[in-house]
Every structure is written in C-alpha cells, then in structure tokens.
Amino acid sequence: MKLANEVAFITGGASGVGRAIVERFVSEGAKVAVFDKSVDRLKELEQTFGDDVIGIVGDVRQLSELKTAVNQCSEHFGKIDTLIANVGIWDYNMALVDLPEDKIDQAFDELFHVNVKGYLLAAKACLPQLVETRGNMIFTVSNAGFYTNGGGPLYTATKHAVVGLVRQLAFEVAPYIRVNGIAIGGAMTDLRGPASLEMDSRSVTSMYKEWYEDDDLEAGKENIAAASPVGRILQGEDYAGSYVFFASRDDNVPATGTVLNFDGGWGIRGIRRKTGSEGLLEKLKVKASEGL
Ligand code: NAD
C-alpha cells in the first residue's frame, strides 16, 4: 500500500474523478476527508467507506467553510498530508461569439471563482497543516490547461490559470510542500456548468446524450474514443493512479511545480492522422493484444 498512514483532504470528492480518487486512496491505505456541496453523495461515501472517509459539506468559494473543514479533518484524522483541489465547472465549449453580452461578467466571475479561486482558497486553508507534515498539493487541471477546444475561452482560461497557480505556489512553499497538477482528459462524469449561463443542471453525460440520440449513445462514445490516441473513453479510475503517484512520499519526492499531461495523448495527435501507427503491425509481423 503506497499511502499507508497518509491523510488526504479532497474537494469535490463525492462524484466523478474525485470519487474515483477517494476509492483508490482508501485502497492504498489512506484516510480521506471529502469536502463537497452534495450532502447526499457525502452520506453515501461515508456509508461505503466507513472509518476511512469523513464527508464535510461546504462550498469551495468560501474560505471560512474550507478552514472549518480543514480543522475538522485535522481533529478527526490527526493531520493532513495531501490536499487535492479538484472541484470544477465547465462552460460546455461556449465560444466567445455565443457568450451573451449581459452574462459575460457573471459567467467569467463564476467560472474563475470555482475553478481558480476555489483552488487558491483550499491551498490557503491547508497551508499550516501541510507545512507541518511536509506534505503536498495536487490540483486537477485539464487538457484545457494546455490545448484549445477542451472548453470555450472561459473554461480554457481558468485551467491555464491553474497551471500558473501550481508553479507560483510550488515556488512559494518549497521546500516544505510539493505542489503539482494533473491535466486529465475527458471522462463521463456529472461535471456541471455555471448557473449564470443556465448550465448548472447539465452534465457531461447529458451532453453526450444531446450530441448523439439516446439510442445512439454507444456509437457516440465510440466516435469520441476513436478521436483519442489511446483509443478509448477514459474514466475517473483511469486517472486516479496519477494522484497516488504525486501523493506518494516513496515515489515522488523530486516532483514539484510540474503538471502532468495525463489525458490519453491529445498533445501528440498528428496533423494528417491521429496516430502514426498505420501499417505498424504488418511491418513488424506481430499481433497486438486487445485493448488497453
Ligand atoms: P463532477 O461534477 O462529477 O464532480 C465534481 C464534484 O464537485 C461534485 O461532487 C460536486 O458536488 C462538487 N462541487 C461542485 N461545485 C462545488 C462547490 N462550489 N463547492 C463544493 N463542491 C462542489 O465533475 P468531474 O468531471 O469529476 O470534475 C472534477 C475535475 O476534473 C474538475 O476540476 C474538472 O474541471 C476536471 N476535468 C473533468 C473532465 C471531464 O471530462 N469530466 C475533463 C478534464 C478535467
């Protein structure tokens, strides 16, 4: 077990990628405090994971709520070794031309408040505890932290801002705390949009249903998988191991201020072809095993 005796504090751990991280951290021996706004999902988590997980209700936009939660975690589990700042909302790729003029201010503020200030406030709240344990922070970025078309201008700007936050905080808190980011790719989760754009009841999964007729959803997923160099849709579980890696004191002392592109290979797609492996098996005269 790579995280025995470690304690993690994660925001947005009650659903999607965050929930997969919680499950994986527990299986690696960690105790986890989950800070999330969803009361019902937190209850379900506590029932599922028993003594290994505590759920704390709150909003990442409120420093006072984060500080109370951090104190609760420290009292309950005795310390905090890892902060995982993970809550995010998405703009559903809304382009500049489509942004309603009377909503731009609110939408900009809402996306930056949750996606960027939410991380900054979580880092501020955990700072003393993480210095004490010489712990680490891990920020969930996105392929949109590096490339276009993973969001509209608002979401893409927030995730680029998170990359800057990782680097600046890593500088400010070294050598006491390591700060790293993980730029994950897509996953079928409950990721929501900003209320100011009336996207708070949409989720990524419902978006796939909008793009593809209900009965064609599986075919739609295959289209998305076909666009990815690794050739399949990725899920929270696929990303969780990278968080264990960055949290692990055995494996990851050298890394700080880094952002790992962990997205299925969006950055190496070719100009004329997605991948360059056409004809590879024939030339090598070998068969590849099925799937990944
Ligand atoms: P999700 O919606 O399934 O999970 C997010 C969790 O955050 C939910 O449990 C929700 O209740 C909670 N939450 C939302 N707003 C909150 C707030 N203000 N305060 C407290 N809790 C709040 O989403 P997900 O897809 O697992 O997203 C996790 C992270 O992954 C986000 O930062 C997102 O930008 C990033 N990401 C997701 C994808 C994707 O395709 N799903 C791709 C790249 C990056």
PDB file of C-alpha atoms in Angstrom, residues 221-234 238 263-266 268-269 274-275 277 290-292:
ATOM      1  CA  LYS A 221     -18.925   7.150 -27.260  1.00  0.00           C
ATOM      2  CA  GLU A 222     -17.100   5.119 -29.901  1.00  0.00           C
ATOM      3  CA  ASN A 223     -16.647   8.265 -32.003  1.00  0.00           C
ATOM      4  CA  ILE A 224     -15.043  10.039 -29.075  1.00  0.00           C
ATOM      5  CA  ALA A 225     -12.875   7.034 -28.299  1.00  0.00           C
ATOM      6  CA  ALA A 226     -11.784   6.911 -31.932  1.00  0.00           C
ATOM      7  CA  ALA A 227     -10.587  10.532 -31.721  1.00  0.00           C
ATOM      8  CA  SER A 228      -8.290   9.750 -28.786  1.00  0.00           C
ATOM      9  CA  PRO A 229      -4.784   8.392 -29.427  1.00  0.00           C
ATOM     10  CA  VAL A 230      -5.256   5.774 -26.700  1.00  0.00           C
ATOM     11  CA  GLY A 231      -8.410   4.677 -28.483  1.00  0.00           C
ATOM     12  CA  ARG A 232     -10.966   4.582 -25.709  1.00  0.00           C
ATOM     13  CA  ILE A 233     -13.034   6.777 -23.435  1.00  0.00           C
ATOM     14  CA  LEU A 234     -11.254   7.305 -20.141  1.00  0.00           C
ATOM     15  CA  ASP A 238      -8.005   5.643 -15.201  1.00  0.00           C
ATOM     16  CA  ASP A 263      -5.163  12.906 -20.984  1.00  0.00           C
ATOM     17  CA  GLY A 264      -4.896   9.992 -23.400  1.00  0.00           C
ATOM     18  CA  GLY A 265      -2.390  11.718 -25.656  1.00  0.00           C
ATOM     19  CA  TRP A 266      -4.166  14.820 -27.021  1.00  0.00           C
ATOM     20  CA  ILE A 268       0.671  14.022 -29.776  1.00  0.00           C
ATOM     21  CA  ARG A 269      -2.167  13.821 -32.311  1.00  0.00           C
ATOM     22  CA  LYS A 274      -4.446  10.839 -35.287  1.00  0.00           C
ATOM     23  CA  THR A 275      -1.516   8.447 -34.740  1.00  0.00           C
ATOM     24  CA  SER A 277       0.958   3.581 -36.320  1.00  0.00           C
ATOM     25  CA  GLU A 290      -6.825  -6.468 -27.458  1.00  0.00           C
ATOM     26  CA  GLY A 291      -7.472  -3.116 -25.781  1.00  0.00           C
ATOM     27  CA  LEU A 292      -5.521  -1.355 -23.058  1.00  0.00           C
TER      28      LEU A 292
END
